[in-house]
Coordinates of C-alpha atoms and ligand atoms in Angstrom, one line a residue:
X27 CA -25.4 9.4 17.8
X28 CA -23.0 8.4 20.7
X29 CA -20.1 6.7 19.5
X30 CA -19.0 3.5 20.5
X31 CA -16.0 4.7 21.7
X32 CA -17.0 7.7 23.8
X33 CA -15.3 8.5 27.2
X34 CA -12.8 6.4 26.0
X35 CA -9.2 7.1 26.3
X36 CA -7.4 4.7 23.6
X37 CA -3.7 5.0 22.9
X38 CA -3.1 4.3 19.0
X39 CA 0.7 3.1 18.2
X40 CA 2.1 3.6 15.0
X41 CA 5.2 1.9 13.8
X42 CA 7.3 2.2 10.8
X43 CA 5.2 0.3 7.8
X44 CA 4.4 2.3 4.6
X45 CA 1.0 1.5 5.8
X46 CA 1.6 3.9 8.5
X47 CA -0.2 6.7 6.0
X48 CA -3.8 4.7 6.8
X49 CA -3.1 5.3 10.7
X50 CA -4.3 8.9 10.2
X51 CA -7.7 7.5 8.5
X52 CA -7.7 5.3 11.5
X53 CA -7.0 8.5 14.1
X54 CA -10.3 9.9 12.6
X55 CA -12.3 6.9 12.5
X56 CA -11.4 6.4 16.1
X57 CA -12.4 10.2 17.3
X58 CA -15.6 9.9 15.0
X59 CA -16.0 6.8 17.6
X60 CA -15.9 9.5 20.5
X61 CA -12.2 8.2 21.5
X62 CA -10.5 10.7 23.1
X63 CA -7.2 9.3 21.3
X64 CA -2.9 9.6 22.6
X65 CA -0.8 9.0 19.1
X66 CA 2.4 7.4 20.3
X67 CA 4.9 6.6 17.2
X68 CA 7.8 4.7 16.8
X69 CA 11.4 7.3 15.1
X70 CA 10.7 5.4 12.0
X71 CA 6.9 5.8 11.5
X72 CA 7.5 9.7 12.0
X73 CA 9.6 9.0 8.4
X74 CA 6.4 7.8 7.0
X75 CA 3.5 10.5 8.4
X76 CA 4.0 13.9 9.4
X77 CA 3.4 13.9 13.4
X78 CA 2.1 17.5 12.9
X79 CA -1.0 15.9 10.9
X80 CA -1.1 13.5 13.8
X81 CA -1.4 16.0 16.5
X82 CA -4.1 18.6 14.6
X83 CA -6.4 15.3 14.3
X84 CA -6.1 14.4 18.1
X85 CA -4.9 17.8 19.5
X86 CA -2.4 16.1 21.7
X87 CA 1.5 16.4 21.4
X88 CA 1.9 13.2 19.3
X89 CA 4.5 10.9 21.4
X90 CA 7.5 9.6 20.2
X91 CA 10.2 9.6 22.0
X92 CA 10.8 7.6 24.8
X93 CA 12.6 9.2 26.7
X94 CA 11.0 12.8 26.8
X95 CA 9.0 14.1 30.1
X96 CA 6.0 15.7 29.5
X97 CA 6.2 20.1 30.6
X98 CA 5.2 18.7 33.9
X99 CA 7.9 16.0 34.8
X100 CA 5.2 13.5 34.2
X101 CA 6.4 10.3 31.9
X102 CA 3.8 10.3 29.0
X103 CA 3.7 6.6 27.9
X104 CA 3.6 5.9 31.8
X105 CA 0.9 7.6 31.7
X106 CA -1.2 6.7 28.6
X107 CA -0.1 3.1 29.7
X108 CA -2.3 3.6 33.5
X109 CA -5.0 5.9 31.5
X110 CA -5.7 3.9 28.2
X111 CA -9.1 2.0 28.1
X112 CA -7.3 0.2 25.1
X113 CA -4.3 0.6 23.1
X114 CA -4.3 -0.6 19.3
X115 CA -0.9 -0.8 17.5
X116 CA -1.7 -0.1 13.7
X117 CA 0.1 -0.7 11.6
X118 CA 2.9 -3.2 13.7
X119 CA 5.8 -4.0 12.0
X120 CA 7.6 -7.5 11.6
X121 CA 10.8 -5.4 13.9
X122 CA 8.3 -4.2 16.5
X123 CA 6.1 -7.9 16.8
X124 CA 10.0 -9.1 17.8
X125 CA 10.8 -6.2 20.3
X126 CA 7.2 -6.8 21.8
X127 CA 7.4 -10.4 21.9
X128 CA 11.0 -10.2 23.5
X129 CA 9.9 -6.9 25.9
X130 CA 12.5 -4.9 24.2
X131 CA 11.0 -1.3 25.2
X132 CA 13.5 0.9 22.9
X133 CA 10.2 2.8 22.0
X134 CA 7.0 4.1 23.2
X135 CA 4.5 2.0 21.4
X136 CA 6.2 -1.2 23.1
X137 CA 6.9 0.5 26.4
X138 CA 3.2 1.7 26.7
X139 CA 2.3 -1.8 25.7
X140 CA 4.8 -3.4 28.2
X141 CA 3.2 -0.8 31.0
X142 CA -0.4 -1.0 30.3
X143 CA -2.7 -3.5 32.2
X144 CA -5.4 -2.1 28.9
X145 CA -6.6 -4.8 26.1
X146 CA -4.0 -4.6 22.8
X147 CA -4.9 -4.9 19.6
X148 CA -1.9 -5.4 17.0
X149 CA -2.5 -5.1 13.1
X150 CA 0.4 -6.3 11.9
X151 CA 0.9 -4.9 7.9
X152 CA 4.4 -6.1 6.1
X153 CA 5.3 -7.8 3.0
X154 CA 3.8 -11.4 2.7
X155 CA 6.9 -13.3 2.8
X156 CA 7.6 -11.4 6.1
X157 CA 4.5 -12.4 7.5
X158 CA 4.8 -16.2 6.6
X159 CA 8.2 -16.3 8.1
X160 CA 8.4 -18.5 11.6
X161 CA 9.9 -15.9 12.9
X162 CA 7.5 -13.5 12.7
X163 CA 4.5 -15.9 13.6
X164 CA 6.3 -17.1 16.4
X165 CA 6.2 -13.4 17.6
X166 CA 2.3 -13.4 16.9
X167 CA 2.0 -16.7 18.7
X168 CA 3.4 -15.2 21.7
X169 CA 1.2 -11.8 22.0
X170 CA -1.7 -13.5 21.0
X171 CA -1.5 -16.9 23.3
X172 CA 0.8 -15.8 26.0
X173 CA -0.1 -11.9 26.2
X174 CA -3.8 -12.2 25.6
X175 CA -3.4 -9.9 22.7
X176 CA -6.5 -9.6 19.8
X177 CA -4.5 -9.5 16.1
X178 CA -5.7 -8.3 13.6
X179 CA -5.1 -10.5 10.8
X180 CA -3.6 -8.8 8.1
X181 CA -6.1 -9.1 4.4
X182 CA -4.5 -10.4 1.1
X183 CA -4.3 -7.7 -1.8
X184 CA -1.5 -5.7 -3.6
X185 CA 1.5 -4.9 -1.3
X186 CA 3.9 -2.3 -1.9
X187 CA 6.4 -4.7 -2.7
X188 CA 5.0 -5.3 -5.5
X189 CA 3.7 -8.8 -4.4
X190 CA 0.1 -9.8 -4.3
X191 CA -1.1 -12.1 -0.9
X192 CA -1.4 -11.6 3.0
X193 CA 0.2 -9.1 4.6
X194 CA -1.5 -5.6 3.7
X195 CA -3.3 -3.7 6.6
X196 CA -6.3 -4.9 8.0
X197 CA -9.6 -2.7 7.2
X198 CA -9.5 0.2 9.4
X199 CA -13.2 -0.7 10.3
X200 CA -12.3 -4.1 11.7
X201 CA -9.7 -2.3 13.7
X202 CA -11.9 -0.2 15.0
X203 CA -14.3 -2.8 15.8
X204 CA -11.5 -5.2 17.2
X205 CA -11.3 -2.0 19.8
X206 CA -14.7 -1.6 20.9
X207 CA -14.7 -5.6 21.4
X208 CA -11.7 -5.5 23.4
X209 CA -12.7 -2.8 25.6
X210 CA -15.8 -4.2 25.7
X211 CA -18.0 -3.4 29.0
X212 CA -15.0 -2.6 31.1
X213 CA -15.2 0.6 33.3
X214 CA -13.9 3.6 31.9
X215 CA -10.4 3.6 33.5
X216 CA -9.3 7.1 34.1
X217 CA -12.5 9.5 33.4
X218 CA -10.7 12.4 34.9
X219 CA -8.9 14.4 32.1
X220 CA -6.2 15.5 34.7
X221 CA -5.5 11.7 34.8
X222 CA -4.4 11.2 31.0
X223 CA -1.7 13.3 28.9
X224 CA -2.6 16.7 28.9
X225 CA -4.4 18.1 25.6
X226 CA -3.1 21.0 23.5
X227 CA -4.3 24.8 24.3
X228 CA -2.9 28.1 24.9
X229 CA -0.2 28.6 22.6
X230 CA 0.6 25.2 22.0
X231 CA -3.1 24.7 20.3
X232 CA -2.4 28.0 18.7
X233 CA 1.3 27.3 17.2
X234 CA -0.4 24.4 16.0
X235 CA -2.6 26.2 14.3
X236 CA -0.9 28.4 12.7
X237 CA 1.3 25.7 11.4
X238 CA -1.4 23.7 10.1
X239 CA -2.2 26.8 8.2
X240 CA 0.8 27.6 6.9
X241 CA -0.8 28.3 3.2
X242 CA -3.3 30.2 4.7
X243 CA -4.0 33.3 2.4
X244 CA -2.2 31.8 -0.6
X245 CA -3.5 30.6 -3.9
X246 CA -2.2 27.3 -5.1
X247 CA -2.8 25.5 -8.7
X248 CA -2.2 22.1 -8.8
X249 CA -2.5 20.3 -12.2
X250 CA -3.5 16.1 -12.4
X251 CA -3.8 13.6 -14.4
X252 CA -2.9 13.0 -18.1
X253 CA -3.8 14.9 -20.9
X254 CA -5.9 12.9 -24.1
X255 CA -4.9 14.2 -27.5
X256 CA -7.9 13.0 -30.2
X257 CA -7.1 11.1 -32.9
X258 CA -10.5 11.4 -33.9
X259 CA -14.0 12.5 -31.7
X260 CA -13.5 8.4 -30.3
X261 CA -10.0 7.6 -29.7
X262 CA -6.6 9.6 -28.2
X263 CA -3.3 9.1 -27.1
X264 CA -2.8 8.9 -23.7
X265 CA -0.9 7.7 -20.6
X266 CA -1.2 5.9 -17.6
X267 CA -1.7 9.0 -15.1
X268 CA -4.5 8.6 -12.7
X269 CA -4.4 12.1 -11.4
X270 CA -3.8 10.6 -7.6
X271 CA -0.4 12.2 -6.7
X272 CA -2.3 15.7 -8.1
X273 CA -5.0 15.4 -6.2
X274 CA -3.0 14.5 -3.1
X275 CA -0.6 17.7 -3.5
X276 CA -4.1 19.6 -4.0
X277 CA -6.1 18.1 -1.0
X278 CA -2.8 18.4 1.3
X279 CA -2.4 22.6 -0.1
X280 CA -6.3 22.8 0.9
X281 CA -5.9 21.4 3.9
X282 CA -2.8 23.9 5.0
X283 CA -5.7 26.6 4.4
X284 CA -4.7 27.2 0.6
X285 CA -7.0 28.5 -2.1
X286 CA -6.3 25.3 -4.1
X287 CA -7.6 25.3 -8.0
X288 CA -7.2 21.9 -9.4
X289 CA -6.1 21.7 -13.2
X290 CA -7.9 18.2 -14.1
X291 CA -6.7 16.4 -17.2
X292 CA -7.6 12.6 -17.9
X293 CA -8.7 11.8 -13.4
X294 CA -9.9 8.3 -12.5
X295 CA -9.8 9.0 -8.8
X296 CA -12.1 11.1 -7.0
X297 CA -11.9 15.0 -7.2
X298 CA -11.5 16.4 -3.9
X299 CA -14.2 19.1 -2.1
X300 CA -13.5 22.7 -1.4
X301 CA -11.3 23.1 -4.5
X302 CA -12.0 24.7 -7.5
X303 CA -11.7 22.0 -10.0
X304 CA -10.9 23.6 -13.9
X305 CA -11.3 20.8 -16.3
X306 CA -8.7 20.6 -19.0
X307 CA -8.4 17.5 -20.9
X308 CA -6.1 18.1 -23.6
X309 CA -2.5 20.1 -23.4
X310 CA -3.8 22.7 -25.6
X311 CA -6.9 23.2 -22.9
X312 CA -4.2 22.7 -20.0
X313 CA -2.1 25.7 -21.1
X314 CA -4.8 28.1 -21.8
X315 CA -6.4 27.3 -18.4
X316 CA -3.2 28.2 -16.8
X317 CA -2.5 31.2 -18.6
X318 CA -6.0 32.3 -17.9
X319 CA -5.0 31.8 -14.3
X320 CA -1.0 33.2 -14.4
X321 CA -3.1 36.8 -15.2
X322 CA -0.4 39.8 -16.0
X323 CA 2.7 40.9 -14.5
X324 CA 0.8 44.2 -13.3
X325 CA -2.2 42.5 -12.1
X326 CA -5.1 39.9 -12.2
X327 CA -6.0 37.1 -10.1
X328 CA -2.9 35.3 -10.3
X329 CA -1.4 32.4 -8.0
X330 CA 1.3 32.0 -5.4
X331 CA 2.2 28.6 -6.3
X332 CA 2.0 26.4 -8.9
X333 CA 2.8 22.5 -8.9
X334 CA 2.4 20.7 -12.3
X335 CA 1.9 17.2 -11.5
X336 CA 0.3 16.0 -14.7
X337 CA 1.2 14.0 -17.3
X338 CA 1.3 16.3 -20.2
X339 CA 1.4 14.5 -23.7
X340 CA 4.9 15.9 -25.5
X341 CA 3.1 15.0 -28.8
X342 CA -0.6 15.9 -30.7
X343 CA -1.9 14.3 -33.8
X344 CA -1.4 16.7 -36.2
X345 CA -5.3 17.3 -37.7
X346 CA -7.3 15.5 -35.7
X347 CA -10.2 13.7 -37.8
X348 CA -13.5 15.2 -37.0
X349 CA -15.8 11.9 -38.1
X350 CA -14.3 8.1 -36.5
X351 CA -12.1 6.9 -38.5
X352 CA -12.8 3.6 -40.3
X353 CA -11.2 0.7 -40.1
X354 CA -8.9 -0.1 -42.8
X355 CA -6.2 -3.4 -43.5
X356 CA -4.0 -0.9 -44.6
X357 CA -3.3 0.7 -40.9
X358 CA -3.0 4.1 -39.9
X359 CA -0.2 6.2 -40.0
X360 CA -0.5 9.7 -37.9
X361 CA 1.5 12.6 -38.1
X362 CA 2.5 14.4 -34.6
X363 CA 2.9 17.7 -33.7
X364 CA 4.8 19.1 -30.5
X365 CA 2.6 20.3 -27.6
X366 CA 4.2 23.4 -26.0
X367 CA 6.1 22.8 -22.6
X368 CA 3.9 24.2 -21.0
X369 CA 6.0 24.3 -17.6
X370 CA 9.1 25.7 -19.5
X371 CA 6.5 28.4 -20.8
X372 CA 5.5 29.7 -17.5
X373 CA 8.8 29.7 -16.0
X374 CA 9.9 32.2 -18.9
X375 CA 6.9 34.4 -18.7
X376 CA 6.9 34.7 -14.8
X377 CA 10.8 36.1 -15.7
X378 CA 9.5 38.0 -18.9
X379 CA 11.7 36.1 -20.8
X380 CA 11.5 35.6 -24.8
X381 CA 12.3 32.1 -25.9
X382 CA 15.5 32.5 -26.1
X383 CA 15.7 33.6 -22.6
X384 CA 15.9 37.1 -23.7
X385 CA 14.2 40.1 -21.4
X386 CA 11.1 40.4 -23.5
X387 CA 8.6 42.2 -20.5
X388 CA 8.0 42.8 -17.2
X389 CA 9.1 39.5 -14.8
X390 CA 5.7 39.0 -12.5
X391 CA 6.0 40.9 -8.9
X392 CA 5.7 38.5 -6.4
X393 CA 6.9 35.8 -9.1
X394 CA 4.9 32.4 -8.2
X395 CA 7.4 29.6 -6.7
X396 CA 7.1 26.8 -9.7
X397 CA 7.2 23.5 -8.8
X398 CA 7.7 20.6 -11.9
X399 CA 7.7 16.6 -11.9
X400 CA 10.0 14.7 -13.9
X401 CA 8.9 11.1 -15.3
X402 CA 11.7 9.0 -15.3
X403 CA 12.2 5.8 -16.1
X404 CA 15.8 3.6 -14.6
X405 CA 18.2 6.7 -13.7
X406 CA 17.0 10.4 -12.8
X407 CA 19.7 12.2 -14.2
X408 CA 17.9 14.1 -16.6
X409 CA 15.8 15.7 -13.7
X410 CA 18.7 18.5 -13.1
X411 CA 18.3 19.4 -16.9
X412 CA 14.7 19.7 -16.3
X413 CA 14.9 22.2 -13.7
X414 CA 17.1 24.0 -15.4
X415 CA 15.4 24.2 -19.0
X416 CA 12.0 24.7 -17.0
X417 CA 13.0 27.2 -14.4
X418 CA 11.3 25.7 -11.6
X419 CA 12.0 26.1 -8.5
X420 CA 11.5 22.4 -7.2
X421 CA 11.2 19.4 -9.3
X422 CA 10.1 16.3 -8.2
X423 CA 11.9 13.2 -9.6
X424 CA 10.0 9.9 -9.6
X425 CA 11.4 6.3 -11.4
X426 CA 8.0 5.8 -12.7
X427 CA 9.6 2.1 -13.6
X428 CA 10.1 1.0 -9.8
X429 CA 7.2 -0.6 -8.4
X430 CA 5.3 0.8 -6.0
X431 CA 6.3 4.7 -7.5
X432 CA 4.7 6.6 -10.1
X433 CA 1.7 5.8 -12.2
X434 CA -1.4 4.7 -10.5
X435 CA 0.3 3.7 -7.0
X436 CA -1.0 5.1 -3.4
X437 CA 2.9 5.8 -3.0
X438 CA 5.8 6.8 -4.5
X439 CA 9.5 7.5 -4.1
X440 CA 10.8 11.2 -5.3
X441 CA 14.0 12.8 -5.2
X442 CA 13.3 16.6 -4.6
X443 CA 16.0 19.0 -6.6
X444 CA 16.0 22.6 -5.7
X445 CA 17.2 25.1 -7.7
X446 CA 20.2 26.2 -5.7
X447 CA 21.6 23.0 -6.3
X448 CA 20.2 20.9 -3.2
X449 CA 18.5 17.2 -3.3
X450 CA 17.2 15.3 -1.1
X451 CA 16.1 11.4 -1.8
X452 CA 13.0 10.5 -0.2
X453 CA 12.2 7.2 0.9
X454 CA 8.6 5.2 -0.6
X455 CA 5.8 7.3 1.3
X456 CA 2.1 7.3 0.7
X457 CA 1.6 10.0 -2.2
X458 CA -0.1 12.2 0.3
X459 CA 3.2 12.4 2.4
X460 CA 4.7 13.6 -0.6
X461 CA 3.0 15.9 -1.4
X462 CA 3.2 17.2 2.6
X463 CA 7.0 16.9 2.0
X464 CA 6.6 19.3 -1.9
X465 CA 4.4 21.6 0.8
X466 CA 6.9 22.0 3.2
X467 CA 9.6 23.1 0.9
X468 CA 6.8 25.6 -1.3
X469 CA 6.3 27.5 2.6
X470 CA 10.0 27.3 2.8
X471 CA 10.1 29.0 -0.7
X472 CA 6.9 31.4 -0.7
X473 CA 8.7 32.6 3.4
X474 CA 12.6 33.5 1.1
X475 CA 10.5 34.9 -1.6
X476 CA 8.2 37.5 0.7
X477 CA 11.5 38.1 3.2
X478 CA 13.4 39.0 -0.3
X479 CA 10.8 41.5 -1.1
X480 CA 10.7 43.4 1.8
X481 CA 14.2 44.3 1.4
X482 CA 14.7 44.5 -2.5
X483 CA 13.1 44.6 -5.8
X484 CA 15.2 42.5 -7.4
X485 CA 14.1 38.8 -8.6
X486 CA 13.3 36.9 -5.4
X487 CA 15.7 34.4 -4.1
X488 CA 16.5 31.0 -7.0
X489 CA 18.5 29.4 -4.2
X490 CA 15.8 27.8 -2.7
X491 CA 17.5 25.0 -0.7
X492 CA 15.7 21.7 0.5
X493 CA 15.7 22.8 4.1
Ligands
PMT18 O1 -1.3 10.6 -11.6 P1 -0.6 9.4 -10.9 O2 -1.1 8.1 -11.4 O3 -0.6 9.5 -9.4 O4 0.9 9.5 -11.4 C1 1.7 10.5 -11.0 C2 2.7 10.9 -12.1 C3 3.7 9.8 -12.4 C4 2.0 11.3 -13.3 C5 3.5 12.2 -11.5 O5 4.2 11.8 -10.3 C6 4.5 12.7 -12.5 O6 5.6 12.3 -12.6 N1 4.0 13.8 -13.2 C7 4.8 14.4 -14.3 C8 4.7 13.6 -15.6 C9 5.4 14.3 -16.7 O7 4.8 14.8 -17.6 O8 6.8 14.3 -16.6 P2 7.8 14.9 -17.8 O9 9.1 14.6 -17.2 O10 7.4 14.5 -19.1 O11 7.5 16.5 -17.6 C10 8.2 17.3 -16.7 C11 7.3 18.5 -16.2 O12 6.9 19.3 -17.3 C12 6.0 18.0 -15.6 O13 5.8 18.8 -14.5 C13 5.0 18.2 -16.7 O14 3.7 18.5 -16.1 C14 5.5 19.4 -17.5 N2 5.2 19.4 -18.9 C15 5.5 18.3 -19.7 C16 5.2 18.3 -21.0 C17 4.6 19.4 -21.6 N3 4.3 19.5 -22.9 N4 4.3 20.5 -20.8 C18 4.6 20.4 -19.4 O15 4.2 21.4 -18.7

């Protein structure tokens, strides 16, 4: 099937919205149109998506700064501007709607826009009060009735702020299909490749490659979800995990070439494809499943990395009924047991540590890099005692009382602690940012690790520092 879009050259601007995580959905929906697509990005929208992810989808050097020439002198958004059969601004901020309203061309998007005699669609996405404000429809007003712009009106739902009403990204389908209508049956503008930015190859395609793959060879366990402790053969104690941050770290590690097992407790979303999925509902199933796959310090399958993102229940009914339990007026009183940390567990046996942090065996040779999360609710500052107590390498902090962050959000906001000492606060980012983020720093760590044992036996690096 040809797509709509083919032969077209379509410039797609990103701004700084947390919505900016649906612009790489939008990339592909736009290339599986047959556009041949430029990414141009505003500084802060290269806060909320990796511009590495950006470029592997539409093998061109992802633009973003204004003033940068391309390797041959050429101005890039000069040229996208005279090339692009369309250029679609998704998601546009309330800040950017006022610079392009006002020709204020501090970045690429609105100096391609500014430069282009192409149709532009804008999808605006921001919080509702933001988009209500006269301010910000003025803006509209003017690219729409004075610039001949198409909006893309932005659909009511659940916004990040934690409000409900207009404001949240348009379907990326009616953006695609606000393209194609703009363009319409316009001539192709320039068909000549040599006319529009150059694509990646030689050793740019293949850095980018090797980048992309830079868990290529390595075997990463990822664990999701919460973990259901019976009460009885109907009922368990639970929590509010939904298993997406798991499956985002796990879909992100296969997608940077990993060997990705996926450790899947209690999962309401769907489980991803080409990962080997190891179901484990309970903490007791979750730890032998991972001890099954930790195999011996001299041997056995093993794994390079493992990241626990599930929510594993602290506490067990103590004897499980085996028939329902009946309803009585009198209540029901059960007795808990504690589960094993099963983190803390594996961060002594990787060590061949006893529990009281005793040598007890032989410390696994290369020892995986352990990454934790910490639940927090109102402060973090229990996460540095988790590290500690678990022997992690990296643990991931999230307020899993702020809105938009932890349980059963598309985003969330972490602090990363490393343990040499280093933090870093990251801002609210789609969970699959994240976990690019977690990813960057287990490369970082799995790189000091191999480097430390070409020149040493000793235990590998613990100073791994967020770079
Ligand atoms: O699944 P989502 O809806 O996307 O929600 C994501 C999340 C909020 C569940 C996730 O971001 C998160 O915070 N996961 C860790 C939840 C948790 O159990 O935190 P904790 O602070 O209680 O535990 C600290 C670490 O020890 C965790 O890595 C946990 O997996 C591990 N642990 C905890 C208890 C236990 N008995 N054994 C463990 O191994």
């Amino acid at each position: 099937m040809v797509g709509r879009l083919a032969g077209r050259f379509v410039g797609l601007g990103i701004t700084g919205s947390i919505a900016a995580f649906k612009a790489v959905d939008l990339l592909r929906l736009l290339r599986a149109e047959g556009a041949d697509v430029q990414v141009l990005m505003t500084p802060s929208a290269t806060r909320f998506v990796a511009p590495l992810t950006l470029a592997a989808l539409s093998r061109r050097h992802v633009d973003a700064e204004v003033l940068d020439l391309l390797p041959d002198g050429r101005i890039g958004h000069v040229l996208t501007a005279d090339a692009a059969d369309a250029v679609v601004v998704a998601p546009a901020t309330a800040h950017w709607l006022g610079a392009m309203a006002h020709g204020l061309a501090a970045d690429v998007v609105t100096a391609t826009c500014l430069a282009t005699a192409a149709p532009v669609v804008v999808a605006p996405a921001m919080d509702g009060d933001m988009y209500a404000h006269p301010a910000t429809q003025a803006n509209v007003a003017i690219l729409r009735d004075r610039f001949g712009y198409a909006i893309v009106e932005p659909e009511s739902g659940a916004l990040a702020s934690g409000q409900l009403g207009p404001g949240r990204l348009a379907d990326l389908g009616t953006i695609v299909d606000a393209v194609v209508a703009a363009i319409g049956d316009r001539p192709v503008r320039r068909p000549d490749p040599a006319d529009r930015p150059p694509r990646l190859a030689g050793a740019a395609a293949a850095r980018l490659a090797r980048d992309g793959d830079d868990l290529a060879g390595r075997h990463v366990v990822v664990t999701a979800g919460g973990t259901a402790e019976p009460i009885d053969p109907v009922r368990f104690i639970g929590n509010r995990s939904t298993g997406t941050m798991g499956v985002a770290v796990a879909e992100a590690a296969r997608d940077r070439g990993a060997r990705v097992t996926l450790v899947a407790g209690m999962v309401t979303v769907p489980l991803p494809d080409e990962v080997e999925v190891v179901r484990a509902e309970t903490a007791t199933a979750m730890r032998e499943a991972l001890h099954g796959l930790l195999g011996t310090p001299g041997g056995g399958p093993g794994f390079d990395v493992l990241v626990m993102a599930a929510a594993v229940a602290d506490f067990r009914p103590a004897a499980p009924a085996d028939r329902k339990l009946p309803r009585t007026e009198a209540g029901l009183r059960l007795e808990l047991v504690a589960n094993p940390d099963i983190l803390a567990e594996i961060g002594r046996v990787v060590r061949g540590l006893d529990e009281a942090g005793a040598a007890a065996g032989r410390p696994f040779r290369p020892r995986p890099v352990l990454v934790g999360f910490a639940a927090e609710t109102g402060s973090l500052a229990r996460a540095a005692d988790k590290l500690a107590r678990k022997r992690v390498d990296l643990l991931v902090a999230n307020d899993v009382a702020e809105e938009g962050s932890g349980f059963g959000t598309p985003t969330n906001r972490v602090t990363i602690l490393a343990a040499g000492g280093a933090e870093e606060a990251l801002p609210l980012l789609a969970k699959r940012e994240v976990a690019e983020r977690i990813l960057d720093r287990v490369v970082a760590a799995l790189d000091a690790r191999d480097a430390a044992a070409q020149t040493g036996p000793d235990e590998p690096p613990q100073e791994t520092s967020v770079p």
